[in-house]
XYZ file of C-alpha atoms in Angstrom:
588
model
C -13.635 1.980 22.407
C -11.716 4.111 20.322
C -9.981 7.303 20.876
C -12.313 9.357 19.115
C -15.541 7.689 21.007
C -13.923 8.034 24.558
C -12.795 11.914 23.941
C -16.869 12.454 22.613
C -18.067 10.845 25.788
C -15.824 12.640 27.780
C -16.515 15.835 26.495
C -19.946 15.361 26.496
C -19.298 14.337 30.951
C -17.294 17.960 30.325
C -20.505 20.183 28.664
C -23.136 18.714 31.247
C -20.711 19.491 34.292
C -20.740 22.744 32.717
C -24.158 23.253 31.907
C -25.285 22.139 35.571
C -23.185 25.055 36.943
C -24.565 27.679 34.552
C -28.310 26.262 36.076
C -27.127 26.555 39.591
C -25.470 29.408 39.500
C -28.817 30.992 37.465
C -28.809 33.841 35.174
C -30.490 37.321 36.907
C -34.438 38.175 37.370
C -35.651 39.864 35.061
C -39.208 41.075 34.484
C -39.216 40.235 30.729
C -38.042 36.726 31.254
C -40.163 36.133 33.735
C -43.211 37.062 31.037
C -41.870 34.583 28.226
C -40.740 31.575 31.211
C -36.898 29.672 30.652
C -36.089 28.680 27.778
C -34.592 24.653 27.714
C -31.306 23.881 26.397
C -31.689 23.255 22.857
C -30.317 20.261 20.773
C -28.334 20.797 17.557
C -30.436 17.775 14.965
C -27.337 17.168 13.380
C -24.548 15.901 16.290
C -27.775 13.381 15.657
C -25.497 12.520 12.227
C -22.185 12.075 14.460
C -23.718 9.905 16.404
C -24.313 7.318 14.047
C -20.477 8.081 12.197
C -19.568 6.980 15.813
C -21.683 4.458 16.481
C -19.921 2.609 13.628
C -16.784 2.811 15.490
C -16.263 -0.841 17.008
C -17.325 -0.609 20.373
C -15.026 -2.642 22.915
C -13.952 -1.450 26.228
C -11.113 -0.004 26.906
C -11.037 -1.078 31.199
C -13.473 -0.579 33.898
C -13.086 3.738 33.426
C -14.210 3.669 30.224
C -16.514 1.196 30.631
C -18.327 3.459 33.948
C -18.640 6.283 30.830
C -20.683 4.446 28.420
C -23.349 3.772 30.788
C -23.500 7.207 32.154
C -23.601 8.160 28.466
C -26.224 11.757 28.792
C -27.517 13.580 26.551
C -25.240 15.030 23.492
C -26.202 19.142 23.729
C -25.739 21.082 21.170
C -23.404 23.661 22.751
C -24.453 24.461 26.756
C -23.698 27.492 26.366
C -26.275 28.481 25.203
C -28.751 28.389 27.448
C -30.469 31.790 27.019
C -33.538 33.539 27.604
C -35.136 34.303 23.909
C -35.642 37.564 25.506
C -33.869 40.465 26.603
C -31.917 43.638 25.349
C -28.907 43.521 22.391
C -26.055 44.387 25.399
C -27.207 41.706 27.722
C -27.443 39.399 24.429
C -23.124 40.327 24.102
C -23.151 40.446 27.148
C -24.550 36.817 28.061
C -22.517 35.007 24.662
C -19.259 36.788 25.913
C -19.569 35.085 29.007
C -20.677 31.512 28.100
C -17.647 32.287 25.596
C -14.980 32.418 27.981
C -16.794 29.856 30.028
C -17.447 27.250 26.940
C -13.160 27.694 25.801
C -12.379 27.542 29.259
C -14.651 24.117 29.299
C -12.860 23.017 26.419
C -9.198 23.506 27.637
C -10.317 21.333 30.873
C -11.818 18.952 28.781
C -8.498 18.198 26.487
C -6.792 17.955 29.913
C -9.010 15.628 30.836
C -9.057 13.888 28.368
C -5.536 13.981 27.585
C -4.779 12.782 31.472
C -7.304 9.702 31.197
C -5.459 8.499 27.932
C -1.764 8.895 29.765
C -3.458 6.563 32.260
C -4.969 4.805 30.161
C -1.618 4.140 28.086
C -2.700 5.079 25.072
C -1.005 5.923 22.272
C -3.444 8.002 19.638
C -0.686 8.281 16.904
C -0.020 4.656 17.218
C -3.439 4.254 17.076
C -4.093 6.477 14.114
C -0.810 5.264 12.296
C 0.272 8.382 11.671
C 3.150 7.617 13.158
C 3.400 4.221 10.838
C 5.995 4.611 8.508
C 4.819 2.157 5.975
C 1.351 3.392 7.023
C -0.364 3.470 2.956
C -2.097 6.667 2.084
C -5.531 5.959 0.387
C -6.033 8.320 -1.483
C -3.049 7.585 -3.486
C -3.445 3.693 -3.293
C -5.475 3.109 -6.467
C -4.055 4.267 -9.991
C -7.222 5.820 -11.373
C -7.469 8.147 -8.983
C -4.152 9.057 -9.921
C -4.761 9.136 -13.796
C -7.601 11.297 -12.893
C -5.372 13.682 -11.173
C -2.561 13.559 -14.127
C -5.672 14.205 -16.748
C -8.644 15.069 -15.373
C -11.618 13.176 -14.857
C -13.918 13.411 -18.456
C -10.448 12.157 -20.364
C -9.864 9.363 -17.630
C -13.851 8.568 -18.284
C -13.970 8.469 -21.965
C -11.482 6.033 -22.206
C -12.637 3.977 -20.246
C -16.134 4.174 -21.618
C -14.238 3.650 -24.822
C -11.964 0.518 -23.516
C -15.111 -1.282 -22.255
C -17.243 -1.079 -24.944
C -20.260 -2.287 -24.267
C -18.681 -4.912 -21.451
C -20.769 -3.008 -18.803
C -24.054 -3.797 -20.220
C -25.316 -7.082 -20.071
C -28.952 -6.671 -21.886
C -31.331 -9.287 -21.628
C -34.841 -8.394 -22.801
C -33.936 -5.270 -24.169
C -33.053 -3.890 -19.873
C -29.741 -2.662 -18.836
C -28.534 -5.410 -16.237
C -26.089 -3.923 -13.514
C -24.524 -5.923 -10.787
C -23.694 -3.650 -7.656
C -20.411 -4.782 -5.950
C -18.752 -3.268 -2.575
C -16.369 -1.161 -3.168
C -12.695 -2.121 -1.989
C -9.309 -0.339 -1.270
C -7.161 -1.735 -3.828
C -8.936 -1.805 -7.218
C -11.966 -0.778 -8.897
C -14.961 -3.423 -9.484
C -15.813 -3.714 -12.863
C -19.686 -4.563 -12.833
C -19.437 -7.102 -15.005
C -17.851 -8.848 -12.388
C -19.871 -12.026 -10.757
C -20.625 -11.267 -6.910
C -18.208 -12.225 -4.495
C -19.318 -15.480 -2.665
C -17.014 -15.231 0.317
C -15.210 -18.328 -0.469
C -12.473 -17.182 0.810
C -11.645 -15.734 4.118
C -9.476 -14.030 7.156
C -8.262 -15.576 10.486
C -6.293 -13.666 13.143
C -3.206 -15.541 14.432
C -1.780 -13.376 17.266
C -1.493 -10.368 18.149
C 2.380 -9.077 19.893
C 3.486 -5.782 20.197
C 0.254 -3.945 18.748
C 0.863 -6.002 15.555
C -1.943 -7.834 14.429
C -0.968 -11.064 12.154
C -3.303 -13.044 9.781
C -3.969 -15.580 7.335
C -5.635 -16.613 4.436
C -8.413 -19.796 5.436
C -9.716 -21.441 2.739
C -13.304 -22.373 2.692
C -14.266 -26.331 1.924
C -15.395 -24.743 -1.401
C -12.849 -23.490 -2.023
C -10.692 -26.460 -1.483
C -12.021 -28.520 -3.692
C -11.533 -25.632 -6.421
C -7.912 -25.642 -5.369
C -7.848 -29.757 -6.198
C -9.219 -28.808 -9.544
C -6.973 -26.333 -10.001
C -4.527 -28.595 -9.088
C -5.566 -31.454 -11.694
C -6.306 -28.983 -14.074
C -2.887 -28.504 -14.603
C -1.553 -32.398 -14.764
C -3.350 -31.754 -18.646
C -0.748 -29.283 -19.713
C -3.664 -26.843 -21.111
C -4.698 -23.536 -20.540
C -8.437 -24.735 -21.952
C -8.650 -26.803 -19.347
C -7.544 -24.143 -16.598
C -9.389 -21.541 -17.432
C -12.341 -23.614 -17.738
C -11.782 -23.982 -13.933
C -13.345 -20.165 -13.395
C -16.706 -21.551 -15.057
C -17.233 -22.847 -11.772
C -15.215 -20.739 -9.456
C -14.573 -17.501 -10.519
C -12.917 -16.288 -7.871
C -10.282 -19.184 -7.649
C -6.846 -16.875 -6.886
C -4.288 -19.223 -8.507
C -6.409 -19.953 -11.467
C -6.250 -16.113 -12.090
C -2.938 -16.007 -11.691
C -2.188 -18.551 -14.045
C -4.314 -16.861 -16.632
C -2.699 -13.278 -15.994
C 0.848 -14.737 -16.620
C -0.721 -16.453 -20.304
C -1.951 -12.924 -20.839
C 1.502 -11.094 -20.305
C 3.353 -13.577 -21.971
C 1.095 -13.223 -24.816
C 1.198 -10.020 -25.374
C -2.192 -8.937 -23.979
C -1.285 -6.810 -21.425
C -4.691 -4.920 -20.566
C -6.053 -8.483 -19.771
C -3.612 -8.892 -17.313
C -3.861 -6.217 -15.780
C -7.651 -6.729 -15.627
C -7.428 -10.290 -14.271
C -5.224 -9.352 -11.872
C -6.790 -6.310 -10.450
C -10.046 -9.196 -10.558
C -7.543 -11.082 -8.096
C -7.511 -8.655 -5.315
C -10.988 -7.416 -5.396
C -11.879 -11.144 -4.201
C -8.778 -11.479 -1.231
C -9.591 -7.569 -0.031
C -12.719 -9.170 -0.138
C -11.618 -11.485 2.039
C -9.875 -9.703 4.980
C -10.482 -9.627 8.375
C -12.476 -6.771 10.409
C -9.231 -5.515 11.974
C -7.052 -5.466 8.529
C -6.569 -2.221 7.604
C -3.495 -1.400 5.825
C -3.712 2.170 6.383
C -2.379 1.699 10.460
C 0.476 -0.494 8.885
C -0.080 -2.879 11.595
C -1.016 -5.562 10.055
C 1.831 -8.721 9.122
C 0.588 -11.443 6.357
C 3.869 -13.722 6.844
C 5.200 -15.129 3.525
C 5.583 -18.446 5.446
C 2.232 -19.392 5.477
C 1.354 -20.564 2.161
C -2.557 -18.899 1.377
C -0.545 -16.011 1.923
C 1.573 -15.704 -0.800
C -0.816 -15.276 -3.717
C -1.429 -11.727 -1.964
C 2.102 -11.308 -2.875
C 2.117 -12.092 -5.718
C -0.727 -10.330 -6.988
C 0.598 -7.718 -5.530
C 3.155 -7.544 -7.025
C 2.505 -8.008 -10.233
C -0.272 -5.048 -9.544
C 2.457 -2.258 -8.602
C 4.337 -3.224 -12.135
C 0.991 -3.070 -14.047
C 0.448 0.779 -12.568
C 3.892 1.295 -13.053
C 4.128 1.203 -16.538
C 0.454 3.189 -16.218
C 2.384 6.179 -15.044
C 1.038 5.963 -12.157
C 4.720 6.215 -9.179
C 2.450 7.328 -6.290
C 0.335 4.938 -6.970
C 2.541 2.403 -7.212
C 4.754 3.265 -3.794
C 1.909 3.157 -1.979
C 1.447 -0.690 -3.091
C 5.449 -0.736 -2.702
C 5.257 -0.212 1.172
C 2.073 -2.286 1.779
C 3.816 -5.402 -0.149
C 7.094 -3.718 2.117
C 4.790 -3.489 5.548
C 3.398 -6.988 4.776
C 5.997 -9.218 5.424
C 9.109 -7.308 7.439
C 11.572 -10.432 5.815
C 10.718 -9.155 2.370
C 10.139 -12.061 0.380
C 9.061 -9.801 -3.464
C 12.079 -7.186 -2.803
C 9.885 -4.413 -2.225
C 12.633 -2.349 -0.740
C 15.368 -2.739 -4.543
C 12.187 -0.705 -5.338
C 10.865 1.664 -2.879
C 12.922 4.100 -3.396
C 12.818 5.228 -7.293
C 8.983 4.606 -7.180
C 9.471 7.775 -4.081
C 11.433 9.471 -6.386
C 9.686 9.445 -9.436
C 6.109 10.385 -7.473
C 9.415 13.363 -5.696
C 8.786 11.721 -2.568
C 12.154 13.203 -1.278
C 11.737 14.510 2.414
C 9.451 10.174 2.769
C 13.011 8.791 1.424
C 14.490 10.515 3.505
C 13.254 9.982 5.993
C 12.202 5.647 5.200
C 16.351 5.315 5.276
C 16.479 7.145 8.812
C 13.606 4.818 10.363
C 13.474 1.951 8.443
C 14.386 -1.117 10.949
C 16.681 1.927 12.626
C 19.491 -0.226 10.436
C 21.676 2.045 9.369
C 23.418 -0.606 7.185
C 20.303 0.350 4.848
C 22.071 3.076 2.702
C 24.969 1.085 2.171
C 22.979 -1.202 -0.506
C 23.072 -0.343 -4.705
C 20.258 1.278 -4.766
C 19.912 3.486 -1.640
C 23.568 5.102 -1.770
C 22.364 6.297 -5.161
C 18.456 7.368 -4.935
C 19.418 9.593 -1.483
C 22.303 11.645 -3.676
C 19.465 11.574 -6.241
C 17.351 13.053 -3.681
C 19.241 15.452 -2.081
C 19.965 16.708 -5.876
C 15.989 17.040 -6.176
C 16.041 18.840 -2.357
C 18.839 21.108 -2.506
C 17.462 22.430 -6.405
C 13.789 22.955 -5.061
C 15.412 25.048 -1.812
C 17.613 27.291 -4.431
C 14.721 27.726 -6.764
C 12.258 29.108 -3.191
C 15.643 30.917 -2.064
C 15.518 28.350 1.130
C 19.307 26.686 2.674
C 18.629 23.947 3.897
C 20.573 22.011 7.088
C 24.203 21.927 7.475
C 24.416 18.574 9.515
C 23.597 16.906 5.780
C 25.902 15.804 3.369
C 26.031 18.082 0.113
C 24.396 15.701 -3.144
C 27.941 15.886 -4.878
C 29.323 13.568 -1.920
C 26.635 11.255 -1.932
C 27.402 10.362 -4.797
C 30.941 10.051 -4.306
C 30.323 8.066 -1.832
C 27.810 5.880 -4.304
C 30.411 5.912 -6.484
C 32.958 4.371 -4.727
C 30.718 1.970 -2.695
C 29.298 0.845 -5.996
C 31.662 1.719 -8.824
C 30.033 -0.252 -10.861
C 26.890 0.924 -11.275
C 28.749 3.237 -13.029
C 29.903 0.584 -15.533
C 27.043 -1.230 -15.977
C 24.561 2.193 -15.866
C 26.407 3.548 -18.997
C 26.276 0.176 -21.195
C 22.723 -0.057 -20.339
C 20.997 3.871 -20.852
C 23.124 4.265 -23.023
C 25.473 6.919 -22.518
C 27.518 7.697 -25.047
C 29.298 11.194 -24.585
C 33.181 10.526 -25.112
C 33.655 11.858 -21.648
C 32.117 8.729 -20.238
C 34.792 5.988 -21.974
C 37.693 8.617 -20.782
C 35.980 8.330 -17.446
C 35.685 4.319 -17.792
C 38.998 3.834 -18.596
C 40.145 4.862 -15.448
C 41.759 1.492 -13.912
C 38.830 2.257 -10.792
C 35.910 2.690 -13.241
C 37.411 -0.198 -15.975
C 38.260 -2.762 -13.722
C 35.379 -2.604 -10.926
C 33.935 -6.314 -9.613
C 30.983 -6.161 -7.389
C 33.288 -8.340 -4.962
C 30.377 -10.858 -3.923
C 27.344 -12.078 -5.949
C 25.006 -10.501 -3.230
C 26.421 -7.633 -4.464
C 26.214 -8.216 -8.086
C 22.720 -9.404 -7.997
C 22.342 -6.164 -6.193
C 23.576 -3.771 -9.141
C 21.714 -5.601 -11.485
C 18.175 -4.993 -9.765
C 19.771 -1.891 -8.758
C 20.722 -0.676 -13.000
C 17.589 -2.217 -15.156
C 14.911 -0.699 -12.282
C 16.648 3.224 -12.203
C 18.428 3.298 -15.329
C 15.997 5.101 -17.072
C 15.871 8.039 -14.807
C 19.623 8.517 -15.889
C 18.406 9.480 -18.946
C 17.001 12.867 -18.291
C 20.053 15.027 -18.808
C 20.517 16.893 -15.602
C 21.160 13.512 -13.721
C 23.713 13.172 -16.307
C 25.173 16.082 -16.116
C 25.062 15.702 -11.652
C 26.392 11.167 -12.234
C 29.091 13.001 -15.026
C 30.413 16.399 -12.648
C 30.895 13.467 -9.646
C 32.528 10.215 -11.441
C 34.907 13.073 -12.714
C 35.590 14.082 -9.310
C 36.018 10.714 -7.984
C 38.419 10.408 -10.934
C 40.500 13.359 -10.012
C 40.246 11.782 -5.772
C 42.059 8.875 -6.998
C 45.086 10.544 -8.598
C 45.824 12.421 -5.396
C 44.931 9.422 -2.944
C 43.620 6.142 -3.494
C 43.963 5.433 0.206
C 39.378 5.712 0.963
C 38.836 3.851 -1.735
C 40.021 1.114 -0.233
C 38.289 1.838 3.528
C 35.122 2.154 1.237
C 35.910 -1.683 -0.555
C 36.429 -3.006 2.865
C 32.766 -1.241 3.990
C 31.357 -3.079 0.913
C 32.569 -6.319 1.670
C 32.624 -6.407 4.852
C 28.640 -5.928 4.168
C 28.732 -8.525 1.689
C 30.828 -11.096 2.936
C 28.899 -13.933 1.987
C 30.580 -15.959 -0.944
C 26.390 -17.124 -2.175
C 24.085 -15.118 -3.151
C 21.232 -14.079 -0.875
C 19.179 -12.492 -3.784
C 18.958 -15.270 -6.622
C 14.958 -15.506 -5.474
C 14.963 -12.359 -6.998
C 13.967 -12.602 -10.837
C 16.293 -9.547 -12.994
C 12.176 -9.481 -14.934
C 10.274 -8.833 -11.927
C 12.274 -4.855 -11.635
C 12.130 -4.450 -15.547
C 9.839 -2.435 -17.349
C 10.255 -5.123 -20.656
C 7.850 -7.232 -20.540
C 9.116 -11.266 -21.339
C 6.767 -12.601 -24.254
C 6.660 -15.833 -25.836
C 6.639 -16.603 -29.187
C 2.741 -17.862 -30.472
C 4.502 -21.047 -31.565
C 6.118 -21.853 -27.367
C 1.920 -20.611 -26.735
C 1.198 -24.018 -28.265
C 2.831 -26.753 -25.975
C 0.080 -25.229 -23.840
C -3.059 -25.311 -25.698
C -4.136 -29.090 -25.769
C -6.181 -29.150 -29.822
C -9.256 -31.509 -28.425
C -10.166 -34.664 -29.353
C -12.014 -35.300 -33.003
C -15.166 -37.079 -30.239
C -15.627 -33.496 -28.371
C -14.724 -31.271 -31.123
C -17.310 -27.990 -31.090
C -17.052 -27.703 -27.708
C -14.781 -26.478 -24.907
C -12.291 -29.354 -24.061
C -11.183 -27.724 -20.619
C -15.285 -27.669 -19.376
C -14.988 -30.937 -21.012
C -11.949 -32.322 -18.998
C -13.496 -30.838 -15.832
C -16.575 -32.582 -16.354
C -14.832 -35.208 -15.601
C -12.946 -34.504 -12.911
C -15.882 -32.781 -10.734
C -17.294 -36.753 -9.818
C -14.017 -37.702 -8.209
C -14.025 -33.987 -6.618
C -16.428 -33.432 -5.120
C -15.962 -37.169 -3.853
C -12.434 -35.965 -2.478
C -14.752 -32.983 -1.149
C -16.876 -35.103 1.163
C -13.848 -36.756 2.279
C -12.527 -34.104 3.504
C -14.960 -32.137 4.486
C -15.303 -32.578 7.949
C -11.356 -31.681 8.270
C -10.437 -28.882 10.131
C -10.244 -25.498 8.355
C -7.141 -24.744 9.341
C -5.465 -28.308 8.512
C -7.239 -26.982 4.875
C -5.470 -23.992 4.829
C -1.307 -25.514 4.749
C -2.635 -28.607 2.366
């Protein structure tokens, strides 16, 4: 039973008791009342709509106490305080209305107190249930890029652009009629009307619930396992036509869609790549378990399960696609989802989340994230957060100054934070000047200082993270205000070092303690995955994936010809594996 439903039942109990007390006390005798007769309590028909909404919530019993409330549930009264006679003078009505209002307020207070007491007995944390207290809870209002574009440019412009882009693709004319297919609505992407119907070949199972967190895993049906075997066989042909042919039989096979999306991306067809990733996410979301919800931030899909990996790959590609469209708030929500699904962070979302928060102007949330995430203070020592916190504080100070407000005194100033970041990771400044590029003569003078000019990372892990930060965030330093902010802080550091260099040695010891390993612990994260530029493959190199069809099949799609030759073997393999347990097929 949900908390909302429990509150409703308890409130009805209080209303029934209040109504009963009013009936027992009874109104004073009145001749007009006797003539007209007593009027029973009226029922507000709109409460029936609320009843329907409450019935949609899962009906599970919290304990015997709450179960008894369900069994003894009375009829819903619109307002028990309205049990008054329909006739009578105005003064009597006002007096009775005032009395009933007071009774209603006291009844409401007692109801809230009793509800809170019962929830306390049941040890139910309403904030935890609603996901309010979760740092990585996803806000569905900002999850779709289309919604953010509408907020930026307006619905008419976005609708016109979509119509021009789709053209007549949303219409399938047969016999002069317009044929459209109604697809289910999803949270991550908006389905296109020309997509095929979801057949349900992919599903999700709940593995366990531990510490209030639900752990899930994707499960392959026998038909999806067959599609997976066809895909693996098609890859052996080294022909993209053969791989694309799998979609003729299985239009929502995830691995095939991801492969085709990569082919589009490397060939420069970015919109087709983004559409294919969206189609992939649509299928993955349709397979979600009823208890799986990213809104609450209490669901996990461990990357170690082979069947869960495509979701991480698709979300990462989708995050990059919508960020290139300028939808930074939507990219932030997707990044939060990536980090919430697996706290081991296999895709390196933690090294992008600060950038998206700054671009989306979510400065307060970013400060809270650094303070509360895993309660680990070392997160602010990473290159991205050490610099991003300084930038965050810089914008908070500027906003407060424009509104005539004063920030808390216990916080470090943006200048102090930037100076600490420069002393902790001086190599960042050197690479930012080269990447942005910053051509002011002042930068040449600053980099001539031995501290910045001879700066080294000190460890392969730190060097890799600095490269990621510069590749991801260098665009921020193209803004003149941030350039001046960085320049003033760097100049202050050089002046400080000319007087006393002991503080630098302390920061060097901190850096060596945080990144001690001689091995690159983040080598699995590709620098190109954090870049705005998309690498492309020349057409000549793409041809190695396109095998020319043999003469006997010229005129037909070679991919379909090859797949047709595989079908007898695949059907036999599916029959042989048809009686295996689904868990064996998942980890195959």
